[in-house]
Amino acid sequence: GVVSVQAFEADAFDDSDRRFLEAVSGQVAIALEHARLFEETEQRAQEAETLRSSSAVVTSTLRLDEAIDRILEQLAKVVPYDSASVQLLRDDALEIVGGRGWEDIADVVGIRFPIEADNPNSIVIQRRKPHILSDAPAEHAPFREEPHSHIRSWLGVPLIAHERVIGMLALDSVERGYFTPAHARLVAAFADHVTIALENARLFEAIRRQAEELGTLLQVSTELRAASNLQDVLEITLLRTTEAVGCVFGSIYLVEEATGDLVARGHHPPDVQLTDLRHARGEGVTGRVAETGELIFIEDIRSDPRVVIPDQETAHLEQVQSSISIPLRTQEETIGVLQLGMPREKDITADELRLLMAIAEIAGNAMHRARVLETLEQRVHERTLDLELANERLRELDRLKSDFVSNVSHELRTPITNILLYLDLLSQPGSGPRRARYMSVLHTESTRLARLIEDLLMLSRIEQHPEQLRLEPHHIDDLIQEVVTTYDARARAKHTIIQHELNPDVPRLVLDREQMVQVFSNLIGNAIAYTPEGGDIRAHAERKTMDGRPFIVVEVFNAGPRIPEEDLPHIFERFYRGRTGRESGEPGTGLGLAISKEIVDRHGGRIEVASDDSGTRFTVHLPCC
């Protein structure tokens, strides 16, 4: 510097004064230099203390939002500013995550600056060092517009962690030329501590978020394992997913095995009117997700042409702006689609999306397991019913077997007892005059016994070899006429006429001739037995169509007594002889009609009986090709 001395008088100073001043100026210079060094040291110490205390405050929290607030608060102590912001790199862009100095902070939080664009923020990131704008509006157009129009001087400092730029600090002033290299140096020193605080907070946030996600997944997994049925699984999945990301509407569509369509099985909030809504595979967003197995995010459900909104869902989607459709998969296939609707102010984050995908994977397997269990339960129930029916049938068969053995024993005992009795009578002295009568009884009982045995053998053959039918084409009228001819003498003996009405329109049928002759013999034989003398018997065949199928119908009518109503349901049971049979005195085994029914059933037909005061009518229905 310079020492300057002035006087009001001329020639006031001489050489001695000059020499004196020269000597003094050297001391003054030393004193001034000492003072300047002291002030600089004191300032550096104050700056160091400010940095230390500010850094301690900034790094004392692990919550990201608190850390950002403290950074901005302490930054004002390091370098005073009018406004400032913390910006972090997210998806190849700088995003303002916090700020101070604006009337409404919401105007700036969330603003993004592409790092490849021509702006001062990208310069800081690309050069990795502080950047100062002394006249911001003149150098960059964005500073001429809201919300940055108040800024005249700007300072940007990068945040570098482990040689990697993670963001920057931006300081603003309403004065041109306000920020200096010294300010940049101070903020850069502060930024090192800010970076540590932000990295710690981000790491803590990531750990906390992962812990919350794992807690949510554990809760969902526990609840789904405890669910007792598919409906519970659907409700738990919808409740937890809508809670996890703040959705206002959710639905689950499951693939219907029979058609491949996607059918609505659950909604949140619940609405029974939406149940059974369906989309074809490949139709709309739901069908496309099911077909491709890929997640689809829709920003605006009302303008996207892929979206198909059923009328029933319109009211529920009034608050929905965007939607996400997630496939529900097992290890092998896509079994359904989870749809979530988000309000206009809600944006889904990558972390939320990851959580949803994890829940959907757990839920998909849980739904598959629940469906399999329900199917198994249904099959077990059906099988149990089948077994109960089979068991009941076995008990019934066992009862029938016991009844059969008892009836056979009874039916055999009667003729054998009579035969033995009359044989004994024949051996008695003096039986000669009654010999003819005894022989007649023996003949009758022997015939009865032979017929019973023949019927039992016939029934046995039918049951043991149900598939052995000797099928050949025959005219029904020929078989009926053969039986009528056989029984004609017996009918005449009772003064009974058998009328057989031939029908040339009846085609030939493929059947077992021997067995069908047995059927007509039983029917016509019974008709003769139970028709009073002078009565008439009619037999005829005709072609009919029933339920759209052609049949040959054979009717055998006899003008005999009416069969009691209580006997009709049992008329085709083995060994059953109703009141009419017992009171008539006609011999019989009670097997003829049972055999006839077995034979007709084997031919795919059916036999029926109807009886009234005019007589009894047996009808045989045989399917016609």
XYZ file of C-alpha atoms in Angstrom:
625
model
C 0.000 0.000 0.000
C 1.010 3.671 0.243
C 1.498 6.087 3.183
C 0.422 9.638 2.175
C 1.055 12.737 4.360
C -0.293 16.243 3.441
C 0.303 19.726 4.899
C -1.422 23.104 4.358
C 1.922 24.974 4.111
C 4.323 24.995 1.133
C 7.663 23.279 1.542
C 6.504 21.729 4.827
C 8.488 18.504 4.310
C 12.183 17.992 3.806
C 14.473 15.021 3.301
C 14.462 14.165 6.974
C 10.693 13.881 6.903
C 10.955 11.641 3.831
C 13.502 9.426 5.527
C 11.335 9.277 8.629
C 8.278 8.279 6.647
C 10.226 5.676 4.756
C 11.284 4.152 8.071
C 7.740 4.330 9.453
C 6.131 2.907 6.305
C 8.151 -0.299 6.649
C 6.755 -0.788 10.148
C 3.276 0.174 9.016
C 3.460 -2.412 6.190
C 4.487 -5.114 8.635
C 1.690 -4.135 11.038
C -0.912 -4.051 8.283
C 0.194 -7.435 6.945
C -0.041 -8.919 10.417
C -3.518 -7.477 10.891
C -4.672 -8.743 7.512
C -3.328 -12.220 8.199
C -5.050 -12.192 11.583
C -8.382 -11.172 10.065
C -8.069 -13.803 7.340
C -7.189 -16.450 9.883
C -10.077 -15.392 12.062
C -12.444 -15.491 9.039
C -11.177 -18.905 8.037
C -11.647 -20.127 11.564
C -15.187 -18.714 11.596
C -15.910 -20.337 8.232
C -14.467 -23.628 9.487
C -16.601 -23.468 12.594
C -19.673 -22.640 10.514
C -18.932 -25.572 8.215
C -18.307 -27.860 11.171
C -21.465 -26.927 13.019
C -23.556 -26.945 9.851
C -22.151 -30.315 8.822
C -22.901 -31.723 12.264
C -26.497 -30.544 12.005
C -26.910 -31.876 8.465
C -25.446 -35.315 9.192
C -27.370 -35.800 12.450
C -30.514 -37.206 10.796
C -31.194 -40.258 8.649
C -34.550 -39.116 7.322
C -34.234 -37.768 3.800
C -36.891 -35.077 4.140
C -35.373 -33.817 7.415
C -31.878 -33.925 5.918
C -32.957 -31.763 2.971
C -34.578 -29.195 5.289
C -31.449 -29.024 7.448
C -29.186 -28.723 4.393
C -31.098 -25.677 3.181
C -31.196 -24.186 6.674
C -27.451 -24.588 7.293
C -26.523 -23.573 3.748
C -27.897 -20.090 4.510
C -25.394 -19.846 7.366
C -22.478 -20.859 5.136
C -23.464 -18.564 2.231
C -26.540 -16.321 2.624
C -29.003 -16.628 -0.289
C -32.442 -15.443 -1.334
C -33.577 -18.893 -2.533
C -31.956 -22.279 -2.880
C -32.753 -25.844 -3.877
C -31.453 -29.372 -3.491
C -31.511 -31.317 -6.767
C -30.923 -35.075 -7.136
C -30.277 -37.200 -10.206
C -33.247 -39.430 -10.984
C -33.724 -41.284 -14.274
C -31.176 -39.208 -16.242
C -32.590 -35.887 -15.059
C -32.064 -33.492 -12.171
C -35.153 -33.208 -9.997
C -35.719 -30.528 -7.364
C -36.480 -32.456 -4.148
C -36.481 -29.513 -1.725
C -36.147 -25.729 -1.653
C -36.402 -22.472 0.312
C -37.115 -18.870 -0.540
C -40.188 -19.322 -2.796
C -43.680 -18.145 -1.874
C -45.026 -21.606 -2.653
C -42.434 -24.371 -2.539
C -44.834 -26.652 -4.460
C -44.133 -24.498 -7.531
C -40.569 -25.775 -7.749
C -40.453 -29.205 -6.063
C -40.660 -31.847 -8.777
C -39.245 -29.633 -11.579
C -36.831 -31.720 -13.683
C -33.844 -30.557 -15.737
C -32.611 -32.966 -18.441
C -28.845 -33.333 -18.020
C -28.315 -33.384 -21.776
C -30.099 -30.041 -22.288
C -28.434 -26.631 -22.514
C -28.957 -25.288 -18.995
C -26.621 -24.257 -16.134
C -27.663 -27.317 -14.113
C -26.371 -29.721 -16.780
C -23.121 -27.712 -16.964
C -22.529 -28.299 -13.253
C -23.196 -32.045 -13.627
C -21.124 -32.493 -16.763
C -18.112 -30.406 -15.556
C -18.337 -31.760 -12.008
C -17.356 -28.360 -10.502
C -19.085 -25.173 -9.304
C -20.569 -22.778 -11.851
C -21.472 -19.093 -11.299
C -23.878 -16.914 -13.280
C -23.296 -13.249 -12.458
C -26.218 -12.137 -14.649
C -28.504 -15.136 -14.840
C -31.354 -13.659 -16.951
C -28.902 -12.496 -19.589
C -27.143 -15.836 -19.820
C -30.113 -18.258 -19.739
C -33.726 -17.794 -20.833
C -35.351 -19.893 -18.024
C -34.342 -17.208 -15.524
C -36.621 -14.739 -17.309
C -39.743 -16.818 -16.497
C -41.606 -17.862 -13.372
C -40.833 -19.304 -10.910
C -37.188 -18.266 -11.518
C -37.697 -14.680 -12.730
C -36.514 -13.148 -9.431
C -33.035 -14.665 -9.795
C -30.214 -12.357 -10.919
C -27.143 -14.214 -9.657
C -26.878 -18.033 -9.485
C -24.411 -20.541 -8.039
C -24.470 -24.271 -8.706
C -22.270 -26.791 -6.858
C -22.151 -30.538 -7.636
C -22.732 -33.240 -5.033
C -20.163 -36.007 -5.604
C -20.122 -39.331 -3.752
C -17.456 -41.935 -4.491
C -16.530 -40.257 -7.776
C -20.200 -40.308 -8.797
C -22.325 -37.171 -9.206
C -25.600 -37.657 -7.334
C -27.019 -34.130 -7.647
C -26.275 -30.484 -6.915
C -26.985 -27.452 -4.726
C -28.377 -24.343 -6.430
C -28.210 -20.910 -4.701
C -30.039 -17.821 -6.001
C -29.701 -14.101 -5.306
C -31.749 -11.100 -6.381
C -28.469 -9.100 -6.808
C -26.377 -9.308 -9.963
C -22.786 -10.402 -9.363
C -23.550 -11.488 -5.814
C -21.798 -14.870 -5.782
C -17.988 -15.043 -5.792
C -15.400 -17.812 -6.118
C -15.053 -17.665 -2.333
C -18.758 -18.488 -2.040
C -18.258 -21.355 -4.464
C -15.335 -22.641 -2.372
C -17.387 -22.533 0.830
C -20.432 -24.234 -0.695
C -18.181 -26.880 -2.283
C -16.676 -27.638 1.139
C -20.188 -27.802 2.634
C -21.332 -30.017 -0.264
C -18.912 -32.756 0.794
C -20.753 -33.085 4.101
C -24.125 -32.715 2.360
C -23.249 -35.642 0.116
C -22.511 -37.848 3.118
C -25.799 -36.829 4.749
C -27.806 -37.474 1.590
C -26.153 -40.826 0.921
C -26.735 -41.920 4.510
C -30.345 -40.750 4.356
C -30.922 -42.442 1.013
C -29.360 -45.654 2.281
C -31.473 -45.493 5.435
C -34.583 -44.754 3.367
C -33.817 -47.698 1.096
C -33.340 -50.026 4.067
C -36.464 -48.688 5.780
C -38.467 -49.033 2.566
C -37.210 -52.574 2.022
C -38.082 -53.406 5.628
C -41.585 -52.027 5.093
C -41.916 -53.955 1.841
C -40.742 -57.161 3.497
C -43.142 -56.506 6.367
C -45.994 -55.989 3.922
C -45.056 -59.107 1.968
C -44.795 -61.124 5.172
C -48.215 -59.891 6.295
C -49.777 -60.639 2.882
C -48.131 -64.064 2.725
C -49.302 -64.938 6.255
C -52.865 -63.805 5.561
C -53.017 -65.649 2.240
C -51.742 -68.875 3.797
C -54.432 -68.603 6.464
C -57.196 -67.943 3.885
C -59.656 -70.830 3.810
C -61.059 -70.312 0.326
C -60.567 -68.493 -2.966
C -62.893 -65.611 -2.076
C -60.823 -64.810 1.014
C -57.641 -64.820 -1.102
C -59.212 -62.371 -3.564
C -60.368 -59.991 -0.817
C -56.986 -60.007 0.968
C -55.112 -59.375 -2.291
C -57.316 -56.439 -3.261
C -57.215 -54.896 0.224
C -53.426 -55.080 0.590
C -52.549 -53.906 -2.917
C -54.881 -50.912 -2.838
C -53.548 -49.978 0.618
C -49.916 -50.379 -0.461
C -50.061 -47.781 -3.248
C -53.097 -45.687 -2.340
C -55.409 -46.862 -5.121
C -59.108 -45.951 -5.177
C -60.302 -48.983 -7.155
C -59.173 -52.555 -7.695
C -60.446 -55.658 -9.441
C -59.316 -59.212 -10.098
C -60.223 -61.191 -13.214
C -59.517 -64.934 -13.324
C -59.256 -67.159 -16.392
C -62.291 -69.422 -16.768
C -61.044 -72.906 -17.620
C -64.036 -73.888 -19.747
C -64.005 -70.829 -22.076
C -60.641 -69.147 -21.550
C -62.481 -65.857 -20.833
C -61.464 -63.558 -17.993
C -64.260 -63.354 -15.423
C -64.462 -60.733 -12.645
C -64.222 -62.495 -9.295
C -63.527 -59.633 -6.871
C -63.567 -55.828 -6.544
C -62.488 -53.163 -4.065
C -64.602 -51.527 -2.870
C -66.862 -54.612 -3.017
C -69.808 -54.551 -5.438
C -71.793 -57.706 -6.208
C -73.155 -56.114 -9.397
C -69.672 -56.280 -10.912
C -69.323 -60.028 -10.335
C -69.118 -62.184 -13.477
C -68.115 -59.318 -15.812
C -66.009 -60.902 -18.513
C -63.437 -60.098 -21.192
C -62.389 -62.409 -23.986
C -58.712 -63.357 -24.024
C -56.878 -60.628 -25.941
C -59.775 -58.141 -25.552
C -58.926 -54.780 -23.999
C -56.109 -54.251 -21.511
C -57.271 -57.102 -19.263
C -57.381 -59.629 -22.082
C -54.041 -58.448 -23.478
C -52.261 -58.781 -20.122
C -53.650 -62.308 -19.735
C -52.548 -63.216 -23.243
C -49.020 -61.734 -23.120
C -48.279 -62.053 -19.399
C -46.858 -58.502 -19.416
C -47.707 -55.574 -17.149
C -49.500 -52.603 -18.768
C -49.584 -49.067 -17.310
C -52.193 -46.629 -18.644
C -51.610 -42.903 -17.960
C -55.132 -41.819 -18.920
C -57.809 -44.499 -19.036
C -60.267 -42.222 -20.828
C -58.059 -41.384 -23.799
C -56.196 -44.677 -24.284
C -57.834 -46.712 -27.097
C -56.773 -50.003 -25.485
C -59.048 -49.474 -22.491
C -62.500 -51.112 -22.493
C -64.628 -49.895 -19.563
C -67.811 -51.921 -18.852
C -70.863 -49.775 -18.095
C -71.112 -51.337 -14.616
C -67.644 -50.001 -13.678
C -68.154 -46.416 -14.884
C -69.299 -45.058 -11.512
C -66.345 -46.663 -9.718
C -63.829 -45.130 -12.130
C -64.894 -41.480 -11.756
C -61.899 -40.743 -9.478
C -59.478 -42.872 -11.507
C -56.995 -41.233 -13.867
C -54.419 -43.941 -14.507
C -54.354 -47.712 -14.074
C -51.934 -50.563 -13.856
C -52.784 -54.124 -14.918
C -50.561 -56.859 -13.490
C -50.609 -60.527 -14.528
C -51.338 -63.088 -11.813
C -49.048 -65.977 -12.584
C -48.123 -69.382 -11.307
C -44.894 -71.082 -12.295
C -46.608 -72.458 -15.383
C -49.211 -69.991 -16.650
C -51.106 -66.728 -16.271
C -54.288 -67.440 -14.299
C -55.690 -63.906 -14.045
C -55.145 -60.141 -13.969
C -54.965 -57.660 -11.070
C -56.195 -54.171 -12.024
C -55.589 -51.076 -9.887
C -56.963 -47.588 -10.506
C -55.098 -44.515 -9.221
C -56.434 -40.989 -8.695
C -55.348 -37.992 -10.742
C -52.833 -36.759 -8.186
C -51.199 -40.175 -7.698
C -48.112 -41.375 -9.592
C -46.801 -44.877 -9.018
C -43.119 -45.154 -8.118
C -40.629 -47.861 -9.063
C -40.592 -49.076 -5.447
C -44.388 -49.321 -5.354
C -44.383 -51.153 -8.664
C -41.813 -53.634 -7.346
C -43.966 -54.223 -4.258
C -47.081 -54.777 -6.374
C -45.296 -57.290 -8.575
C -44.106 -59.201 -5.496
C -47.610 -59.264 -3.987
C -49.089 -60.343 -7.341
C -46.639 -63.239 -7.547
C -47.554 -64.439 -4.041
C -51.265 -63.908 -4.686
C -51.185 -65.754 -8.020
C -49.800 -68.883 -6.395
C -52.232 -68.530 -3.479
C -55.204 -68.272 -5.882
C -54.000 -71.280 -7.838
C -53.624 -73.244 -4.591
C -57.089 -72.156 -3.409
C -58.692 -73.164 -6.715
C -56.964 -76.550 -6.616
C -58.093 -77.091 -3.024
C -61.662 -76.092 -3.858
C -61.593 -78.457 -6.832
C -60.212 -81.223 -4.658
C -62.790 -80.528 -1.983
C -65.524 -80.637 -4.599
C -64.141 -83.870 -6.009
C -63.824 -85.354 -2.526
C -67.404 -84.304 -1.805
C -68.621 -85.797 -5.078
C -66.582 -88.931 -4.502
C -67.952 -89.201 -0.970
C -71.481 -88.955 -2.335
C -70.639 -91.574 -4.970
C -69.237 -93.857 -2.306
C -72.284 -93.295 -0.118
C -74.545 -94.120 -3.051
C -72.399 -97.122 -3.920
C -72.466 -98.248 -0.309
C -76.212 -97.796 -0.216
C -76.443 -99.734 -3.469
C -74.283 -102.505 -2.013
C -76.507 -102.664 1.048
C -79.516 -102.784 -1.234
C -77.897 -105.523 -3.325
C -77.032 -107.419 -0.163
C -80.649 -107.109 0.955
C -81.868 -108.210 -2.472
C -79.461 -111.128 -2.391
C -80.792 -112.176 1.016
C -84.358 -111.733 -0.209
C -83.494 -113.636 -3.365
C -82.024 -116.559 -1.445
C -84.993 -116.541 0.907
C -87.496 -116.369 -1.947
C -85.746 -119.076 -3.944
C -85.615 -121.282 -0.862
C -89.302 -120.705 -0.278
C -90.278 -121.253 -3.908
C -88.209 -124.442 -4.117
C -89.410 -125.763 -0.787
C -93.104 -125.686 -1.714
C -92.999 -127.947 -4.843
C -90.352 -130.224 -3.328
C -92.445 -130.631 -0.151
C -95.523 -131.447 -2.248
C -93.605 -133.898 -4.394
C -92.214 -135.704 -1.353
C -95.638 -135.689 0.250
C -97.414 -137.249 -2.718
C -94.623 -139.726 -3.311
C -95.114 -140.812 0.260
C -98.874 -141.065 -0.301
C -98.292 -143.214 -3.394
C -96.243 -145.640 -1.344
C -99.032 -146.109 1.182
C -101.220 -149.293 0.902
C -104.604 -148.652 -0.649
C -103.465 -145.659 -2.692
C -104.501 -147.263 -5.958
C -107.876 -145.500 -6.404
C -106.208 -142.123 -5.842
C -103.112 -142.824 -7.918
C -104.250 -140.822 -10.941
C -104.898 -137.723 -8.813
C -101.560 -138.090 -6.997
C -99.729 -138.412 -10.298
C -101.426 -135.273 -11.603
C -100.281 -133.299 -8.562
C -96.758 -134.691 -8.936
C -96.726 -133.688 -12.588
C -97.966 -130.178 -11.770
C -95.385 -129.647 -9.006
C -92.580 -131.066 -11.143
C -93.533 -128.713 -13.944
C -93.616 -125.837 -11.502
C -90.188 -126.799 -10.184
C -88.757 -127.140 -13.695
C -90.135 -123.740 -14.664
C -88.662 -122.126 -11.568
C -85.275 -123.654 -12.287
C -85.452 -122.565 -15.922
C -86.322 -119.001 -14.901
C -83.442 -118.921 -12.424
C -81.037 -120.191 -15.078
C -82.303 -117.594 -17.543
C -81.836 -114.799 -14.978
C -78.362 -116.066 -14.144
C -77.314 -116.123 -17.797
C -78.538 -112.549 -18.293
C -76.661 -111.246 -15.241
C -73.425 -113.147 -15.830
C -73.181 -112.329 -19.527
C -74.961 -109.014 -20.075
C -72.911 -108.298 -23.166
C -73.693 -111.549 -24.942
C -76.545 -110.632 -27.241
C -76.991 -112.537 -30.470
C -78.206 -109.586 -32.486
C -79.881 -110.219 -35.803
C -82.579 -108.381 -37.779
C -86.104 -109.703 -37.179
C -89.694 -108.647 -37.767
C -91.383 -108.016 -34.444
C -94.741 -109.267 -35.762
C -93.143 -112.625 -36.694
C -91.920 -113.091 -33.114
C -95.287 -112.102 -31.636
C -97.115 -114.443 -34.003
C -94.785 -117.300 -33.051
C -95.652 -116.802 -29.370
C -99.394 -116.435 -30.125
C -99.341 -119.731 -32.026
C -97.581 -121.438 -29.121
C -100.177 -120.240 -26.595
C -103.230 -120.607 -28.847
C -104.289 -124.026 -27.464
C -104.011 -122.799 -23.882
C -106.057 -119.715 -24.703
C -108.755 -121.789 -26.401
C -108.954 -124.014 -23.356
C -110.025 -120.939 -21.390
C -112.309 -119.791 -24.227
C -110.037 -116.770 -24.613
C -109.195 -115.216 -27.977
C -105.772 -113.707 -28.732
C -106.007 -110.977 -31.349
C -102.706 -110.138 -33.038
C -102.975 -107.050 -35.233
C -100.258 -107.196 -37.911
C -98.637 -103.930 -38.953
C -96.663 -103.997 -42.227
C -95.222 -100.499 -41.516
C -93.110 -101.781 -38.647
C -89.506 -102.254 -39.850
C -87.215 -105.039 -38.814
C -85.249 -104.623 -35.594
C -81.788 -105.870 -34.688
C -82.292 -107.932 -31.515
C -81.677 -111.229 -29.741
C -84.473 -113.434 -31.031
C -84.444 -115.998 -28.188
C -84.547 -113.370 -25.441
C -87.214 -111.238 -27.106
C -89.409 -114.330 -27.629
C -88.984 -114.921 -23.868
C -90.311 -111.390 -23.200
C -93.413 -111.838 -25.372
C -93.978 -115.348 -23.957
C -94.000 -113.969 -20.416
C -96.377 -111.134 -21.304
C -98.847 -113.240 -23.350
C -98.602 -116.158 -20.909
C -99.484 -113.824 -17.999
C -102.294 -112.281 -20.036
C -103.827 -115.724 -20.588
C -103.357 -116.666 -16.929
C -105.085 -113.565 -15.554
C -107.829 -113.114 -18.162
C -111.159 -114.649 -17.114
C -112.882 -117.119 -19.405
C -114.372 -115.503 -22.441
C -112.075 -112.505 -22.139
C -109.935 -111.117 -24.926
C -106.211 -110.443 -25.372
C -104.785 -108.016 -27.925
C -101.233 -107.649 -29.114
C -99.910 -105.244 -31.725
C -96.785 -103.287 -32.698
C -96.416 -99.806 -34.165
C -93.768 -97.201 -34.920
C -93.654 -94.040 -32.756
C -91.375 -91.070 -32.199
C -90.718 -89.979 -28.612
C -88.346 -87.201 -27.539
C -87.173 -86.945 -31.131
C -86.171 -90.634 -31.287
C -87.882 -93.453 -33.259
C -89.183 -96.469 -31.324
C -91.058 -99.696 -32.054
C -93.791 -100.002 -29.408
C -95.356 -103.388 -28.619
C -98.520 -103.477 -26.508
C -100.057 -106.548 -24.898
C -103.504 -105.922 -23.408
C -105.710 -108.297 -21.454
C -109.205 -107.647 -20.084
C -108.369 -109.074 -16.697
C -108.840 -107.737 -13.191
C -107.229 -104.465 -12.278
C -103.795 -104.641 -10.644
C -103.982 -102.878 -7.265
C -102.288 -99.470 -7.154
C -99.902 -100.516 -4.392
C -98.644 -103.462 -6.486
C -97.732 -101.494 -9.629
C -94.360 -100.031 -8.394
C -93.149 -103.563 -7.519
C -94.511 -105.458 -10.489
C -91.039 -105.942 -12.091
C -89.260 -106.970 -8.895
C -87.971 -110.522 -8.561
C -90.282 -113.021 -6.866
C -92.909 -110.338 -6.383
C -96.444 -111.594 -6.787
C -99.143 -109.076 -6.133
C -102.529 -109.598 -4.628
C -104.066 -110.411 -8.013
C -101.509 -113.180 -8.624
C -101.909 -114.659 -5.174
C -105.721 -114.656 -5.316
C -105.928 -116.070 -8.843
C -104.467 -119.448 -7.873
C -102.362 -119.394 -11.042
C -98.913 -120.956 -10.638
C -95.972 -118.555 -10.981
C -92.462 -117.821 -9.777
C -92.573 -114.036 -9.705
C -89.552 -113.968 -12.031
C -91.159 -113.641 -15.464
C -91.639 -109.873 -15.459
C -88.245 -109.306 -13.788
C -86.590 -111.321 -16.582
C -88.568 -109.413 -19.215
C -87.397 -106.072 -17.812
C -83.733 -107.217 -17.757
C -83.958 -108.280 -21.413
C -85.654 -105.067 -22.575
C -83.128 -102.968 -20.659
C -80.272 -104.830 -22.351
C -81.752 -103.887 -25.721
C -81.746 -100.178 -24.738
C -85.514 -100.033 -24.308
C -87.979 -99.882 -21.444
C -91.096 -101.728 -20.317
C -94.099 -100.138 -18.619
C -97.398 -101.272 -17.118
C -100.745 -99.523 -16.757
C -103.903 -100.996 -15.242
C -107.458 -99.780 -14.801
C -110.944 -101.202 -14.650
C -110.892 -102.094 -18.361
C -107.809 -104.279 -18.003
C -104.009 -104.263 -17.918
C -101.640 -103.040 -20.627
C -97.928 -103.889 -20.830
C -95.931 -101.685 -23.238
C -92.448 -102.469 -24.553
C -90.433 -99.617 -26.140
C -87.549 -100.747 -28.356
C -85.265 -98.177 -30.058
C -85.459 -98.228 -33.805
C -82.482 -97.387 -36.073
